[in-house]
Tab-separated table of C-alpha atoms in Angstrom:
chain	number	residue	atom	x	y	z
A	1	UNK	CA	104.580	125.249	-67.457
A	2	UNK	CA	108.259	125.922	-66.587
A	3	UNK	CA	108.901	127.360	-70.482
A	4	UNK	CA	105.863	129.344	-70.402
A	5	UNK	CA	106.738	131.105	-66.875
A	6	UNK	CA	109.079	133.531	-68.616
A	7	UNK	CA	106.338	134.315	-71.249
A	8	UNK	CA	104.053	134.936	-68.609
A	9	UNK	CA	105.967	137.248	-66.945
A	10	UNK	CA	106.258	139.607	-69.808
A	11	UNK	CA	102.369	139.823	-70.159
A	12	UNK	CA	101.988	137.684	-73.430
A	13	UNK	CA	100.270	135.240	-72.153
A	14	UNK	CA	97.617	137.743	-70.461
A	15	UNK	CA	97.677	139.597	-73.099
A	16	UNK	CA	96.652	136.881	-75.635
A	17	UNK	CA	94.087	135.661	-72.749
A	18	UNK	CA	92.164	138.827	-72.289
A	19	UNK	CA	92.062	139.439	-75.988
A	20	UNK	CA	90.507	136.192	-76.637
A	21	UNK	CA	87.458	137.347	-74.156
A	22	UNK	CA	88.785	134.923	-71.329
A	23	UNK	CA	88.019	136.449	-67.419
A	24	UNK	CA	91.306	135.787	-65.744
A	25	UNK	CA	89.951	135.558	-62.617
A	26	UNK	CA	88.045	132.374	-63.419
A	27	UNK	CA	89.851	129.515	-61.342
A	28	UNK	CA	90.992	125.701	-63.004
A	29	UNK	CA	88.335	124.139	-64.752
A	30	UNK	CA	86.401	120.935	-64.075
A	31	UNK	CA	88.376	118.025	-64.223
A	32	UNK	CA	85.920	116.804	-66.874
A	33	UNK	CA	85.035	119.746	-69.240
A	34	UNK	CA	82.224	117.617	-70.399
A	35	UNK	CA	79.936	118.789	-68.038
A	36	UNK	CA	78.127	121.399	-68.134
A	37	UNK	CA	75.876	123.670	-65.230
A	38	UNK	CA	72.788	124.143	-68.265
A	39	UNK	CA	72.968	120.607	-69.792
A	40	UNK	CA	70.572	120.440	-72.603
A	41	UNK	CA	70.098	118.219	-75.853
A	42	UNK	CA	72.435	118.724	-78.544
A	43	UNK	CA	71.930	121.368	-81.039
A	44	UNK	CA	69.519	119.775	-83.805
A	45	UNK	CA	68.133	116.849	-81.441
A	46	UNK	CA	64.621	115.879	-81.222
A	47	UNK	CA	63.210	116.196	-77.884
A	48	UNK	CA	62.242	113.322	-75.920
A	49	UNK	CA	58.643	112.560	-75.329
A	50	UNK	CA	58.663	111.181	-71.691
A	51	UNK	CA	55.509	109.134	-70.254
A	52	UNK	CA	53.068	112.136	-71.195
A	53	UNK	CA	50.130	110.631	-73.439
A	54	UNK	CA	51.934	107.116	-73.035
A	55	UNK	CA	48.599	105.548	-71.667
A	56	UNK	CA	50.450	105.264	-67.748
A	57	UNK	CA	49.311	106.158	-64.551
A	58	UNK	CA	49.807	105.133	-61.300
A	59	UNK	CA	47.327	103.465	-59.462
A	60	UNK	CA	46.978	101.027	-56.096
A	61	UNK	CA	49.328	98.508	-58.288
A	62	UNK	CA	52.178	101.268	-58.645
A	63	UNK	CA	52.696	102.475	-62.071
A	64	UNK	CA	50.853	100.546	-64.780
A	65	UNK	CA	48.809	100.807	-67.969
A	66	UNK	CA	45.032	99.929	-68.185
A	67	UNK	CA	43.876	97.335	-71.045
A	68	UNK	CA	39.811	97.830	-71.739
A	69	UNK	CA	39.042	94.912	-74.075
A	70	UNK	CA	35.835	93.907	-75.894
A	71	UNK	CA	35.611	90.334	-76.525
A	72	UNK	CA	33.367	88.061	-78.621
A	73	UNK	CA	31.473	85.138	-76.527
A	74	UNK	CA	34.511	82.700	-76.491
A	75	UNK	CA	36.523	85.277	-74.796
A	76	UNK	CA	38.985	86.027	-77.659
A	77	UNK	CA	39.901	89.770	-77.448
A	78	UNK	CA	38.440	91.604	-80.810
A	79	UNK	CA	39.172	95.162	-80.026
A	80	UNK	CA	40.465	97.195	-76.769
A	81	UNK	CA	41.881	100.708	-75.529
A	82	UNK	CA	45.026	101.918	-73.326
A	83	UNK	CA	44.300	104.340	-70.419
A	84	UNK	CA	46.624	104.771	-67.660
A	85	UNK	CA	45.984	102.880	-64.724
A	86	UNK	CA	44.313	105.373	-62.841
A	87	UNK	CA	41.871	106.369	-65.002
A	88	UNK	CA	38.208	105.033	-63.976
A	89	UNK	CA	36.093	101.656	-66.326
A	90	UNK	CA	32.927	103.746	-66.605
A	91	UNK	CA	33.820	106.685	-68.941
A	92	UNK	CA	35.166	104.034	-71.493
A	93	UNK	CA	32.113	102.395	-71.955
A	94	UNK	CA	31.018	104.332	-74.773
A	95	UNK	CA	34.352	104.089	-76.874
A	96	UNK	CA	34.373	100.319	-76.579
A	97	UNK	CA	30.708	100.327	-77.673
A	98	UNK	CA	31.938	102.244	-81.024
A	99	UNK	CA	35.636	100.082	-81.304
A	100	UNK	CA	36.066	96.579	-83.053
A	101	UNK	CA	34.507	95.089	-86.012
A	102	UNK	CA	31.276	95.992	-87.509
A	103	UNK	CA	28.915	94.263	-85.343
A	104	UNK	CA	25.932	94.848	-82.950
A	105	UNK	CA	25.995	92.435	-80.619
A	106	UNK	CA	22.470	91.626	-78.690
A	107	UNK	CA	23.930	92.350	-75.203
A	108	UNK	CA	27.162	93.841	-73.573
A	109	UNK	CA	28.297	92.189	-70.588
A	110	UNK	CA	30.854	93.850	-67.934
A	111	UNK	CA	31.104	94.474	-64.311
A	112	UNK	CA	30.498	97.260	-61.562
A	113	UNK	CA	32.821	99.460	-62.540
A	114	UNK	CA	31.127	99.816	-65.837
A	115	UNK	CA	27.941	100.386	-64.050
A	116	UNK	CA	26.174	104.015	-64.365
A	117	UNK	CA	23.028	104.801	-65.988
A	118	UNK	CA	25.131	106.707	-69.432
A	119	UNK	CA	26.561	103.380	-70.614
A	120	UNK	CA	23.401	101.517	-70.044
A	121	UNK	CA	21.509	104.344	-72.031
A	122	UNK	CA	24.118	104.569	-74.416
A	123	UNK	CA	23.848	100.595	-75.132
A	124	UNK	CA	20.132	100.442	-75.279
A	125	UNK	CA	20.577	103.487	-78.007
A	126	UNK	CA	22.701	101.064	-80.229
A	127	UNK	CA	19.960	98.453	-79.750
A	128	UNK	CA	22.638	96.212	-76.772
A	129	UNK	CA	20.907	94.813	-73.808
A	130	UNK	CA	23.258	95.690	-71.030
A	131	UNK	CA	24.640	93.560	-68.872
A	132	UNK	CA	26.227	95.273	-65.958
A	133	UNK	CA	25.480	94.602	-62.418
A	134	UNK	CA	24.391	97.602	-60.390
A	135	UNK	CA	26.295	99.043	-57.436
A	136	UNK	CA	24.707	98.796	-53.618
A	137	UNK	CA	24.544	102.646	-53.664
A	138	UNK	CA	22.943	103.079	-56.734
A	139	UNK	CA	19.073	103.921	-56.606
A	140	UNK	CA	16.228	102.518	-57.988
A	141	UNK	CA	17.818	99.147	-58.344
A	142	UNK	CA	15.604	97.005	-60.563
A	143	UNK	CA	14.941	94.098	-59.184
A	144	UNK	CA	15.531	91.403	-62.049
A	145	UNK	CA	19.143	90.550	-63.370
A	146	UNK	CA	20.168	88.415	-66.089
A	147	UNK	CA	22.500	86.125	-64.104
A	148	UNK	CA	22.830	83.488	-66.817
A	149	UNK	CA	23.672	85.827	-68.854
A	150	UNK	CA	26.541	87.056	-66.856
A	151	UNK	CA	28.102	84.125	-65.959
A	152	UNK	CA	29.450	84.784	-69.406
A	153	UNK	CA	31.554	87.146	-68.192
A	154	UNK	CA	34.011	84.625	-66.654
A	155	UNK	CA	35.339	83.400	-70.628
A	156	UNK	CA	35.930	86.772	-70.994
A	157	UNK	CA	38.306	86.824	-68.038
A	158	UNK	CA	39.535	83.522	-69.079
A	159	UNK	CA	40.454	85.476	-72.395
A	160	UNK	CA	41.975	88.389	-71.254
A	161	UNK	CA	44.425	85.979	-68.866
A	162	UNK	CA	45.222	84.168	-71.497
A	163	UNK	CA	46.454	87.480	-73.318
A	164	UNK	CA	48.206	88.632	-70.324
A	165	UNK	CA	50.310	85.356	-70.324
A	166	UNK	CA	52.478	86.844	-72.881
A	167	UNK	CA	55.335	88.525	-71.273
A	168	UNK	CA	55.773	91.531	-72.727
A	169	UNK	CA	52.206	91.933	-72.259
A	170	UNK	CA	51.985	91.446	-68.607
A	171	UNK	CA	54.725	93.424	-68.221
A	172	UNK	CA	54.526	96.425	-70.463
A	173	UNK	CA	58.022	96.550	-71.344
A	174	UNK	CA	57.575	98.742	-74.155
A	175	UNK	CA	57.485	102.524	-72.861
A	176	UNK	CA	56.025	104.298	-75.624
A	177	UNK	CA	51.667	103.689	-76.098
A	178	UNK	CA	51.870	102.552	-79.747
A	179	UNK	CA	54.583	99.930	-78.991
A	180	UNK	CA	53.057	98.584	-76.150
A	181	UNK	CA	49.511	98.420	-78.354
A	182	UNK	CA	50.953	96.942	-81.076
A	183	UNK	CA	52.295	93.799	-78.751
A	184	UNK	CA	48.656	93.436	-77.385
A	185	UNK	CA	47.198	93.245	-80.596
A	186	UNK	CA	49.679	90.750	-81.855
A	187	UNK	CA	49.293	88.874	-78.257
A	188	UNK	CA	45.579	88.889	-78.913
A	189	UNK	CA	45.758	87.997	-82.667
A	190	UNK	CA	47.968	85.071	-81.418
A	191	UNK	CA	45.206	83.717	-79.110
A	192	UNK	CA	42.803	84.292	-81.791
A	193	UNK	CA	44.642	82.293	-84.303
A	194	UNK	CA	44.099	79.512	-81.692
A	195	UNK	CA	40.545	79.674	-80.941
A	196	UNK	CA	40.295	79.617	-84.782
A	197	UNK	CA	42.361	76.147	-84.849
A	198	UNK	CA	40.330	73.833	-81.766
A	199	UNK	CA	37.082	74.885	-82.977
């Protein structure tokens, strides 16, 4: 700075300043030029996704994903959809009716929160007997059940822990939907592999 003080003082360097566009009255800079008042992605960069359409929601267990599984009678997992956490059983019915391999099965077993008169008409269309208990509120109740047939329903929890024993399942430590679906489906081809062996 000393060498340039005698330049200064016959204009040059103000000279050279204000023809380069430069407002003299703007004080020192940042200590690290880096950073910036708009900060934006670099020129050319994709932008990132975030958790929109990433099948997460928060719910009354903080911030999760929701796995809605169809499973065969042992309780192996042969097909299943994402949804965030939040998002109600009842309104999936229909797309686990459609999801899976090419099968009708004779009867569709779940519990009270798939309960509602649409999925139990839309199974009887397909030619399923449904399963589902009925909530205390609902009316006209009938009054048989098929309890035998529900106590099913407890392999198929005993199948869907067995998936969530995986980690990475459990967990969901992939952020993005399809990453975290394809680790289910290998999770659940895994235990499928192993019903296949002790039978």
């Amino acid at each position: 700075m000393e060498t340039l003080r005698p330049v200064e003082q016959g204009g040059r360097v103000r000279g050279l300043l204000r023809h380069a566009g430069f407002d003299e009255r703007i004080g020192a800079s940042h200590p690290d030029v880096r950073f910036h008042r708009g900060a934006r992605p670099c020129l050319g960069g994709r932008r990132k996704g975030g958790q929109e359409g990433q099948a997460l929601g928060r719910s009354r267990g903080g911030f999760t994903t929701k796995i809605h599984a169809k499973s065969d009678a042992s309780g192996a997992m042969i097909g299943f959809d994402l949804t965030g956490g939040e998002k109600a059983d009842a309104p999936h019915f229909p797309i686990l009716l459609g999801i899976g391999p090419d099968i009708t099965p004779r009867a569709a077993i779940g519990d009270k929160g798939y309960s509602s008169k649409a999925n139990r008409a839309a199974a009887r269309a397909r030619g399923i007997a449904p399963v589902i208990p009925h909530k205390s509120n609902e009316k006209d109740r009938p009054a048989y059940f098929a309890k035998v047939l529900y106590k099913a329903r407890a392999r198929i929890e005993q199948g869907i822990g067995l998936v969530k024993r995986f980690k990475r399942v459990a967990l969901r430590c992939e952020k993005t939907e399809r990453n975290y679906r394809s680790i289910v489906s290998f999770a659940a081809g895994l235990c499928l592999i192993k019903f296949v062996h002790t039978a």
